[in-house]
Tab-separated table of C-alpha atoms and ligand atoms in Angstrom:
chain	number	residue	atom	x	y	z
A	264	MET	CA	0.000	0.000	0.000
A	265	ASN	CA	1.403	3.446	-0.790
A	266	ASN	CA	1.167	6.280	1.684
A	267	ASN	CA	-1.889	7.824	0.083
A	268	ALA	CA	-3.760	4.564	0.164
A	269	VAL	CA	-2.741	4.096	3.771
A	270	ALA	CA	-3.944	7.605	4.570
A	271	VAL	CA	-7.348	6.981	3.079
A	272	GLU	CA	-7.644	3.573	4.728
A	273	SER	CA	-6.571	4.851	8.102
A	274	GLN	CA	-8.876	7.828	7.944
A	275	LYS	CA	-11.806	5.479	7.561
A	276	LEU	CA	-10.602	2.951	10.046
A	277	ILE	CA	-8.926	5.055	12.626
A	278	SER	CA	-10.830	3.836	15.637
A	279	GLU	CA	-12.436	0.748	14.242
A	280	THR	CA	-10.974	-2.400	15.623
A	281	VAL	CA	-9.989	-5.761	14.334
A	282	THR	CA	-12.905	-7.557	15.849
A	283	GLN	CA	-16.024	-5.533	16.227
A	284	THR	CA	-17.575	-7.274	19.189
A	285	ARG	CA	-16.425	-5.090	22.028
A	286	ILE	CA	-17.968	-2.237	23.871
A	287	SER	CA	-16.846	1.268	24.738
A	288	ARG	CA	-14.596	1.916	21.766
A	289	ARG	CA	-14.624	5.547	20.851
A	290	PRO	CA	-16.724	5.491	17.708
A	291	GLN	CA	-15.488	8.745	16.204
A	292	ASP	CA	-13.096	9.293	13.385
A	293	TYR	CA	-10.566	12.000	14.105
A	294	GLN	CA	-12.310	14.730	12.135
A	295	GLN	CA	-15.231	14.512	14.549
A	296	ILE	CA	-12.978	15.851	17.313
A	297	SER	CA	-13.077	19.626	17.099
A	298	LEU	CA	-9.335	20.035	17.677
A	299	TYR	CA	-8.630	17.931	14.574
A	300	LYS	CA	-11.587	18.711	12.347
A	301	ASP	CA	-9.512	20.587	9.756
A	302	VAL	CA	-6.578	18.214	9.654
A	303	ASN	CA	-5.766	16.896	6.210
A	304	PRO	CA	-5.652	13.067	6.053
A	305	LEU	CA	-2.149	13.211	4.600
A	306	ASP	CA	-0.980	15.246	7.588
A	307	TRP	CA	-2.749	12.875	9.940
A	308	GLU	CA	-0.903	9.989	8.330
A	309	ASP	CA	2.482	11.756	8.553
A	310	TRP	CA	4.363	10.580	11.631
A	311	HIS	CA	6.300	13.834	11.938
A	312	TRP	CA	3.008	15.725	11.974
A	313	GLN	CA	1.716	13.406	14.700
A	314	LEU	CA	4.852	13.988	16.782
A	315	GLU	CA	4.764	17.760	16.360
A	316	HIS	CA	1.109	17.861	17.348
A	317	ARG	CA	1.323	15.752	20.459
A	318	ILE	CA	-0.818	16.918	23.351
A	319	ARG	CA	1.514	18.474	25.923
A	320	THR	CA	-0.759	20.764	27.967
A	321	LYS	CA	-3.966	20.490	29.944
A	322	GLU	CA	-5.537	23.136	27.700
A	323	GLU	CA	-5.017	20.995	24.607
A	324	LEU	CA	-6.097	17.834	26.398
A	325	ALA	CA	-9.277	19.526	27.594
A	326	GLN	CA	-10.302	19.968	23.961
A	327	VAL	CA	-10.254	16.211	23.454
A	328	ILE	CA	-11.434	14.733	26.755
A	329	LYS	CA	-13.209	15.911	29.886
A	330	ILE	CA	-10.291	16.166	32.332
A	331	THR	CA	-10.673	15.657	36.079
A	332	SER	CA	-9.105	17.764	38.814
A	333	ASP	CA	-6.845	14.813	39.693
A	334	GLU	CA	-5.561	14.792	36.119
A	335	GLU	CA	-5.197	18.556	36.025
A	336	GLU	CA	-3.035	18.440	39.145
A	337	GLY	CA	-1.176	15.373	37.842
A	338	ILE	CA	-0.267	17.116	34.577
A	339	LYS	CA	1.113	20.077	36.528
A	340	LYS	CA	3.237	17.822	38.732
A	341	ALA	CA	4.543	15.761	35.787
A	342	SER	CA	6.028	18.789	34.090
A	343	GLY	CA	9.668	17.675	34.349
A	344	ARG	CA	11.002	14.405	33.050
A	345	LEU	CA	8.370	12.036	31.659
A	346	SER	CA	6.053	14.961	31.135
A	347	MET	CA	2.794	14.326	29.313
A	348	ALA	CA	2.946	13.730	25.562
A	349	ILE	CA	0.036	12.072	23.756
A	350	THR	CA	-0.094	11.530	20.015
A	351	PRO	CA	-3.269	12.823	18.338
A	352	TYR	CA	-3.807	9.237	17.130
A	353	TRP	CA	-3.785	7.900	20.706
A	354	ALA	CA	-5.982	10.788	21.866
A	355	THR	CA	-8.704	9.645	19.456
A	356	LEU	CA	-8.754	6.260	21.164
A	357	ILE	CA	-9.305	7.663	24.663
A	358	ASP	CA	-12.826	7.618	26.064
A	359	PRO	CA	-13.527	11.351	26.610
A	360	GLU	CA	-16.009	10.728	29.432
A	361	ASP	CA	-14.424	7.915	31.425
A	362	PRO	CA	-11.490	8.739	33.760
A	363	ASN	CA	-10.927	4.975	34.126
A	364	CYS	CA	-10.491	4.400	30.388
A	365	PRO	CA	-7.482	2.071	30.159
A	366	LEU	CA	-5.860	4.096	27.384
A	367	ARG	CA	-6.363	7.271	29.320
A	368	ARG	CA	-4.814	5.847	32.491
A	369	GLN	CA	-1.665	4.947	30.576
A	370	ALA	CA	-1.278	8.414	29.050
A	371	VAL	CA	-2.668	11.073	31.387
A	372	PRO	CA	-0.745	11.788	34.609
A	373	VAL	CA	-2.569	11.738	37.955
A	374	VAL	CA	-1.499	12.942	41.400
A	375	SER	CA	-0.606	9.404	42.592
A	376	GLU	CA	2.457	9.552	40.319
A	377	SER	CA	4.116	12.015	42.668
A	378	ILE	CA	3.779	9.642	45.634
A	379	VAL	CA	6.725	7.365	46.370
A	380	GLY	CA	5.349	4.027	47.549
A	381	PRO	CA	7.025	1.505	49.862
A	382	HIS	CA	10.015	-0.336	48.296
A	383	GLU	CA	9.963	1.923	45.252
A	384	MET	CA	13.268	2.927	43.673
A	385	VAL	CA	14.630	5.197	40.969
A	386	ASP	CA	16.335	2.362	39.108
A	387	PRO	CA	14.783	-0.866	40.476
A	388	CYS	CA	16.521	-3.183	38.000
A	389	ALA	CA	19.958	-1.610	38.686
A	390	GLU	CA	20.495	-0.913	35.002
A	391	ASP	CA	22.820	1.996	35.694
A	392	ARG	CA	25.048	-0.233	37.829
A	393	ASP	CA	25.244	-2.880	35.081
A	394	SER	CA	26.216	-0.378	32.422
A	395	PRO	CA	29.739	-0.951	31.068
A	396	ALA	CA	29.476	1.882	28.515
A	397	PRO	CA	27.080	4.784	27.960
A	398	HIS	CA	23.657	3.645	26.623
A	399	LEU	CA	24.493	-0.025	27.240
A	400	VAL	CA	23.196	-2.487	29.891
A	401	HIS	CA	24.955	-5.830	30.161
A	402	ARG	CA	23.149	-8.189	32.514
A	403	TYR	CA	23.085	-11.605	30.871
A	404	PRO	CA	26.338	-13.089	29.508
A	405	ASP	CA	25.211	-13.494	25.892
A	406	ARG	CA	23.040	-10.447	25.259
A	407	VAL	CA	22.945	-6.726	25.846
A	408	LEU	CA	20.403	-3.954	25.972
A	409	LEU	CA	21.252	-0.824	23.981
A	410	LEU	CA	19.307	2.306	24.898
A	411	ALA	CA	19.158	4.032	21.531
A	412	THR	CA	17.244	7.136	22.578
A	413	GLU	CA	15.519	8.722	25.555
A	414	SER	CA	12.450	9.861	23.618
A	415	CYS	CA	9.181	8.091	22.826
A	416	ALA	CA	6.096	8.885	20.787
A	417	MET	CA	3.990	8.876	23.936
A	418	TYR	CA	5.108	8.754	27.557
A	419	CYS	CA	3.558	5.869	29.435
A	420	ARG	CA	2.692	6.782	32.971
A	421	HIS	CA	3.986	3.404	34.189
A	422	CYS	CA	7.365	3.701	32.436
A	423	THR	CA	10.050	1.719	34.247
A	424	ARG	CA	12.820	3.863	32.748
A	425	ARG	CA	11.306	7.158	33.815
A	426	ARG	CA	14.674	8.144	35.287
A	427	LEU	CA	15.980	8.388	31.706
A	428	VAL	CA	13.005	8.739	29.436
A	429	GLY	CA	11.274	11.947	28.424
A	430	GLU	CA	11.567	15.052	26.322
A	431	GLN	CA	14.882	16.677	26.958
A	432	THR	CA	17.987	18.078	25.432
A	433	GLU	CA	19.639	14.817	24.608
A	434	SER	CA	22.759	15.292	22.527
A	435	ASN	CA	22.225	13.218	19.411
A	436	SER	CA	25.889	13.139	18.532
A	437	PRO	CA	26.694	10.499	15.912
A	438	THR	CA	29.518	9.183	18.108
A	439	ARG	CA	27.364	8.569	21.185
A	440	PHE	CA	27.244	4.778	20.657
A	441	ASP	CA	30.943	4.369	19.853
A	442	ALA	CA	31.936	3.120	23.306
A	443	ALA	CA	28.956	0.728	23.424
A	444	ILE	CA	29.837	-0.680	20.010
A	445	GLU	CA	33.488	-1.089	20.961
A	446	TYR	CA	32.403	-2.949	24.101
A	447	ILE	CA	30.194	-5.321	22.080
A	448	LYS	CA	32.982	-5.869	19.557
A	449	ALA	CA	35.393	-6.780	22.330
A	450	ASN	CA	32.976	-9.270	23.961
A	451	ARG	CA	32.629	-12.280	21.740
A	452	LYS	CA	30.121	-13.879	24.097
A	453	ILE	CA	27.506	-11.310	23.085
A	454	ARG	CA	25.349	-12.798	20.341
A	455	ASP	CA	22.111	-10.800	20.708
A	456	VAL	CA	21.587	-7.039	20.922
A	457	LEU	CA	18.260	-5.656	22.064
A	458	ILE	CA	17.862	-2.099	20.801
A	459	SER	CA	15.415	-0.251	23.020
A	460	GLY	CA	15.178	3.059	24.858
A	461	GLY	CA	13.035	5.204	24.885
A	462	ASP	CA	11.751	4.136	21.514
A	463	PRO	CA	14.286	3.448	18.754
A	464	PHE	CA	11.646	4.082	16.078
A	465	ILE	CA	11.495	7.710	17.165
A	466	LEU	CA	14.861	8.141	15.449
A	467	GLU	CA	15.030	9.017	11.768
A	468	ASP	CA	15.456	6.141	9.305
A	469	GLU	CA	19.087	7.077	8.589
A	470	GLU	CA	20.029	7.073	12.284
A	471	ILE	CA	18.396	3.689	12.824
A	472	GLU	CA	20.129	2.248	9.793
A	473	SER	CA	23.530	3.579	10.767
A	474	LEU	CA	23.243	2.002	14.223
A	475	ILE	CA	22.005	-1.335	12.876
A	476	GLN	CA	24.736	-1.377	10.253
A	477	LYS	CA	27.437	-0.964	12.890
A	478	LEU	CA	25.989	-3.798	14.974
A	479	ARG	CA	25.519	-6.095	11.991
A	480	ALA	CA	29.173	-5.571	11.057
A	481	ILE	CA	30.179	-7.372	14.270
A	482	SER	CA	30.663	-11.010	13.280
A	483	HIS	CA	29.595	-12.599	16.594
A	484	ILE	CA	26.209	-10.833	16.631
A	485	GLU	CA	23.709	-13.473	15.544
A	486	PHE	CA	20.556	-11.440	15.690
A	487	LEU	CA	19.139	-8.082	16.545
A	488	ARG	CA	15.869	-7.129	18.074
A	489	ILE	CA	14.098	-3.858	18.561
A	490	GLY	CA	11.849	-3.002	21.505
A	491	THR	CA	9.234	-0.436	20.539
A	492	ARG	CA	5.794	0.919	21.324
A	493	VAL	CA	5.438	2.898	18.136
A	494	PRO	CA	3.150	0.412	16.296
A	495	VAL	CA	0.701	1.064	19.160
A	496	THR	CA	1.143	4.765	19.936
A	497	LEU	CA	2.163	6.049	16.483
A	498	PRO	CA	1.550	3.330	13.873
A	499	HIS	CA	2.086	5.895	11.084
A	500	ARG	CA	5.803	5.664	11.868
A	501	ILE	CA	5.942	2.189	10.332
A	502	THR	CA	6.449	3.360	6.765
A	503	GLU	CA	7.351	1.373	3.690
A	504	LYS	CA	10.775	3.001	3.747
A	505	LEU	CA	11.459	2.005	7.356
A	506	VAL	CA	10.324	-1.547	6.765
A	507	ASN	CA	12.448	-1.869	3.615
A	508	THR	CA	15.443	-0.617	5.562
A	509	LEU	CA	14.932	-3.047	8.435
A	510	LYS	CA	14.390	-6.108	6.313
A	511	LYS	CA	17.865	-5.791	4.807
A	512	TYR	CA	19.290	-6.667	8.216
A	513	ALA	CA	17.390	-9.907	8.913
A	514	PRO	CA	17.140	-11.704	11.236
A	515	MET	CA	15.523	-8.840	13.052
A	516	TRP	CA	12.913	-9.511	15.715
A	517	ILE	CA	10.547	-6.877	17.023
A	518	SER	CA	9.072	-6.714	20.545
A	519	ILE	CA	6.059	-4.445	20.803
A	520	HIS	CA	4.681	-3.062	24.067
A	521	PHE	CA	0.916	-3.767	24.081
A	522	ASN	CA	-1.198	-3.476	27.217
A	523	HIS	CA	-4.857	-3.521	26.270
A	524	PRO	CA	-7.060	-4.973	23.506
A	525	LYS	CA	-8.336	-1.459	22.702
A	526	GLU	CA	-4.841	-0.656	21.437
A	527	ILE	CA	-5.282	-3.101	18.570
A	528	THR	CA	-6.987	-0.905	15.990
A	529	LYS	CA	-7.125	-1.393	12.249
A	530	ARG	CA	-4.405	1.244	11.932
A	531	CYS	CA	-2.197	-0.650	14.356
A	532	LYS	CA	-2.845	-3.824	12.385
A	533	ILE	CA	-1.646	-2.140	9.187
A	534	ALA	CA	1.661	-1.316	10.914
A	535	CYS	CA	2.068	-4.835	12.322
A	536	ASP	CA	1.183	-6.376	8.945
A	537	MET	CA	3.870	-4.320	7.240
A	538	LEU	CA	6.468	-5.518	9.744
A	539	ALA	CA	5.340	-9.150	9.650
A	540	ASP	CA	5.043	-9.193	5.841
A	541	SER	CA	8.683	-8.115	5.705
A	542	GLY	CA	9.693	-11.228	7.578
A	543	MET	CA	10.191	-9.801	11.029
A	544	PRO	CA	8.837	-12.014	13.813
A	545	LEU	CA	6.750	-9.966	16.235
A	546	GLY	CA	6.400	-10.479	19.985
A	547	SER	CA	4.499	-8.541	22.620
A	548	GLN	CA	5.553	-7.269	26.011
A	549	THR	CA	2.823	-6.298	28.422
A	550	VAL	CA	3.053	-4.608	31.797
A	551	LEU	CA	0.495	-5.844	34.314
A	552	LEU	CA	-1.337	-2.680	35.377
A	553	LYS	CA	-4.036	-2.271	37.974
A	554	GLY	CA	-7.252	-0.980	36.444
A	555	VAL	CA	-5.884	-1.443	32.917
A	556	ASN	CA	-5.334	-5.128	32.227
A	557	ASP	CA	-5.418	-6.903	35.608
A	558	ARG	CA	-8.505	-8.984	34.808
A	559	PRO	CA	-8.040	-12.415	33.210
A	560	TYR	CA	-10.771	-11.802	30.608
A	561	ILE	CA	-9.068	-8.614	29.398
A	562	MET	CA	-5.676	-10.281	29.166
A	563	LYS	CA	-7.254	-13.197	27.316
A	564	ARG	CA	-8.836	-10.862	24.814
A	565	LEU	CA	-5.509	-9.099	24.373
A	566	VAL	CA	-3.521	-12.266	23.679
A	567	HIS	CA	-6.169	-13.593	21.295
A	568	GLU	CA	-6.203	-10.356	19.325
A	569	LEU	CA	-2.404	-10.307	19.268
A	570	LEU	CA	-2.322	-13.715	17.596
A	571	GLN	CA	-4.760	-12.425	14.985
A	572	ILE	CA	-2.327	-9.666	14.037
A	573	ARG	CA	0.609	-12.131	14.057
A	574	VAL	CA	2.129	-10.937	17.320
A	575	ARG	CA	3.226	-13.731	19.652
A	576	PRO	CA	2.608	-12.893	23.335
A	577	TYR	CA	6.111	-12.939	24.842
A	578	TYR	CA	6.188	-11.458	28.344
A	579	ILE	CA	3.829	-10.098	30.969
A	580	TYR	CA	5.882	-8.027	33.405
A	581	GLN	CA	5.054	-7.437	36.995
A	582	CYS	CA	5.050	-3.620	37.250
A	583	ASP	CA	8.562	-2.776	38.493
A	584	PRO	CA	8.841	-0.999	41.850
A	585	VAL	CA	9.793	2.267	40.203
A	586	ARG	CA	8.969	5.525	41.972
A	587	GLY	CA	5.460	6.833	41.392
A	588	THR	CA	3.845	3.649	40.094
A	589	GLN	CA	2.248	2.285	43.256
A	590	HIS	CA	-1.240	2.999	41.921
A	591	PHE	CA	-0.536	0.673	38.978
A	592	ARG	CA	0.952	-2.250	40.891
A	593	THR	CA	-1.047	-5.416	41.586
A	594	PRO	CA	-0.212	-8.270	43.945
A	595	VAL	CA	1.883	-10.980	42.259
A	596	ALA	CA	-1.038	-13.390	42.745
A	597	VAL	CA	-2.995	-11.400	40.159
A	598	GLY	CA	-0.395	-12.196	37.488
A	599	ILE	CA	-0.164	-15.842	38.490
A	600	ASN	CA	-3.935	-16.154	38.307
A	601	ILE	CA	-3.932	-14.671	34.799
A	602	ILE	CA	-1.486	-17.351	33.638
A	603	GLU	CA	-3.570	-20.007	35.426
A	604	LYS	CA	-6.595	-18.832	33.408
A	605	LEU	CA	-4.653	-18.960	30.122
A	606	ARG	CA	-2.418	-22.046	30.196
A	607	GLY	CA	-4.335	-25.048	28.904
A	608	HIS	CA	-7.492	-22.995	28.459
A	609	THR	CA	-6.311	-21.435	25.216
A	610	SER	CA	-3.724	-21.872	22.441
A	611	GLY	CA	-0.232	-22.332	23.806
A	612	TYR	CA	0.950	-19.575	21.462
A	613	ALA	CA	-1.355	-17.185	23.308
A	614	VAL	CA	0.307	-17.750	26.683
A	615	PRO	CA	3.121	-15.329	27.544
A	616	THR	CA	5.610	-15.826	30.380
A	617	TYR	CA	4.861	-13.786	33.485
A	618	VAL	CA	8.111	-12.400	34.905
A	619	ILE	CA	9.367	-10.289	37.756
A	620	ASP	CA	12.512	-8.343	36.955
A	621	GLY	CA	14.561	-9.167	40.053
A	622	PRO	CA	14.940	-5.934	42.060
A	623	GLY	CA	18.598	-5.017	42.270
A	624	GLY	CA	19.458	-6.523	38.891
A	625	GLY	CA	18.386	-10.179	39.014
A	626	GLY	CA	17.049	-10.240	35.489
A	627	LYS	CA	13.680	-11.582	34.429
A	628	ILE	CA	12.484	-14.341	36.724
A	629	PRO	CA	9.468	-16.385	35.587
A	630	VAL	CA	6.669	-16.819	38.104
A	631	GLY	CA	3.567	-18.812	37.468
A	632	PRO	CA	1.193	-21.473	38.707
A	633	ASN	CA	2.835	-24.532	40.177
A	634	TYR	CA	2.054	-27.696	38.233
A	635	VAL	CA	4.517	-29.996	40.009
A	636	LEU	CA	2.824	-31.151	43.227
A	637	SER	CA	5.620	-33.416	44.385
A	638	GLN	CA	8.814	-34.907	43.105
A	639	ALA	CA	10.591	-37.888	44.608
A	640	LYS	CA	12.750	-40.802	43.388
A	641	GLY	CA	11.721	-40.992	39.747
A	642	LYS	CA	8.177	-39.939	40.411
A	643	TYR	CA	6.571	-36.644	39.523
A	644	VAL	CA	3.077	-35.869	40.750
A	645	LEU	CA	1.602	-33.235	38.456
A	646	ARG	CA	-1.668	-31.431	38.089
A	647	ASN	CA	-3.102	-30.283	34.790
A	648	TYR	CA	-4.909	-27.033	33.958
A	649	LYS	CA	-8.193	-28.466	35.283
A	650	GLY	CA	-6.625	-29.497	38.592
A	651	LYS	CA	-6.656	-33.226	37.806
A	652	ILE	CA	-3.701	-35.165	39.195
A	653	TYR	CA	-1.326	-37.276	37.096
A	654	THR	CA	1.757	-39.275	37.980
A	655	TYR	CA	4.721	-39.439	35.647
A	656	LEU	CA	7.239	-42.215	36.304
A	657	GLU	CA	10.768	-41.677	35.021
B	141	LIG	C1	14.961	-7.878	29.147
B	141	LIG	C2	16.384	-7.718	29.019
B	141	LIG	C3	17.117	-8.465	28.080
B	141	LIG	C4	16.468	-9.478	27.164
B	141	LIG	O1	15.919	-10.524	27.882
B	141	LIG	P1	15.194	-11.752	27.130
B	141	LIG	O2	14.627	-12.580	28.228
B	141	LIG	O3	16.259	-12.447	26.353
B	141	LIG	O4	14.160	-11.165	26.242
B	141	LIG	C5	18.468	-8.266	28.018
B	141	LIG	N1	19.094	-7.397	28.837
B	141	LIG	C6	18.417	-6.668	29.759
B	141	LIG	C7	19.160	-5.753	30.639
B	141	LIG	C8	17.040	-6.804	29.865
B	141	LIG	O5	16.369	-6.081	30.773
B	142	LIG	S1	7.239	3.525	25.287
B	142	LIG	FE1	8.453	2.332	26.766
B	142	LIG	S2	10.203	3.638	27.251
B	142	LIG	FE2	8.659	4.949	26.279
B	142	LIG	S3	7.486	5.803	27.990
B	142	LIG	FE3	6.408	3.951	27.304
B	142	LIG	S4	7.223	2.342	28.656
B	142	LIG	FE4	8.648	4.078	28.785
């Protein structure tokens, strides 16, 4: 599809969803929102236009949704790092009347964000401590995390990297990854580089390509992956040009941050289709968030819709104990119960791994229902998803 065709498509489909069976989807197309009524579809489809027109103030937001006093105060308090930024596209998906709208809760600051809860930290996963070079985190022997940028299309209120992420005067010097690349070159055990941030797809095509090229030139790097939320918050960014650039560097895997079935719109599907059609395997990463996706039926809907757009559910994260996220955090039992309600009850491909990132730098630790009831001398007593008991003799 060329860009014009995409523009026309997306204009029609902007808030329609893949399956039409659900309730409370904002039925409007963007031109029905007064703030956007005169926007040309080609502008709407242009990712730079979307970025430039992000909602940054309560005055702008008030033209799109009915804001509460809690939100008004929250926006004021969030004015520093991780300030509010909402793409016009995302704004059209928010329920204007419902303060508990899951898309709204992820995008609009509230006062609770300025409260530091018990056990909360600035850098709970000790990424700064495990950083051998600027922009690089090396935790596991064979793979590294490269933080390609500090900016994102939209700032998620639950962001675990809020100590780094936000709109600021980041120096985008072309040499900023040199030390990281030298480190990777010198460590032959590293076979996998995860490019994340911030959101790497916020960079221009040329910057992304130059970084990928340098990593690909290292002979012991077997594959690259990109962690992004752009297909969800700014699907217009996934252009033909970007996709054609990426596919030259296969194998390239993409992990996409999805939290709620409402995020899977027809426009999002177009972006995911373009990536998948170019041969890039897609996975999802989901943060378990109170009031957003902490009910098994919502998570089930999410994983089923992900499979329909060729995204394999990869991880559900327990919400890290990062400062200001207490209002989003659920007990661990909530996550375990979600897995209990998925495993065996639906396609195995639909079941992600629920993990806790070990506070202090332990890495991702899987937690889930216990299916081994006892284990002794060649005998395993197991239970299945229905609770029936089976004995396996070795
Ligand atoms: C999540 C993460 C990785 C990748 O972990 P996988 O389980 O392989 O997806 C690598 N490094 C760091 C620091 C991470 O947080
Ligand atoms: S897209 Fe990721 S890095 Fe950016 S604000 Fe959201 S959670 Fe944080």
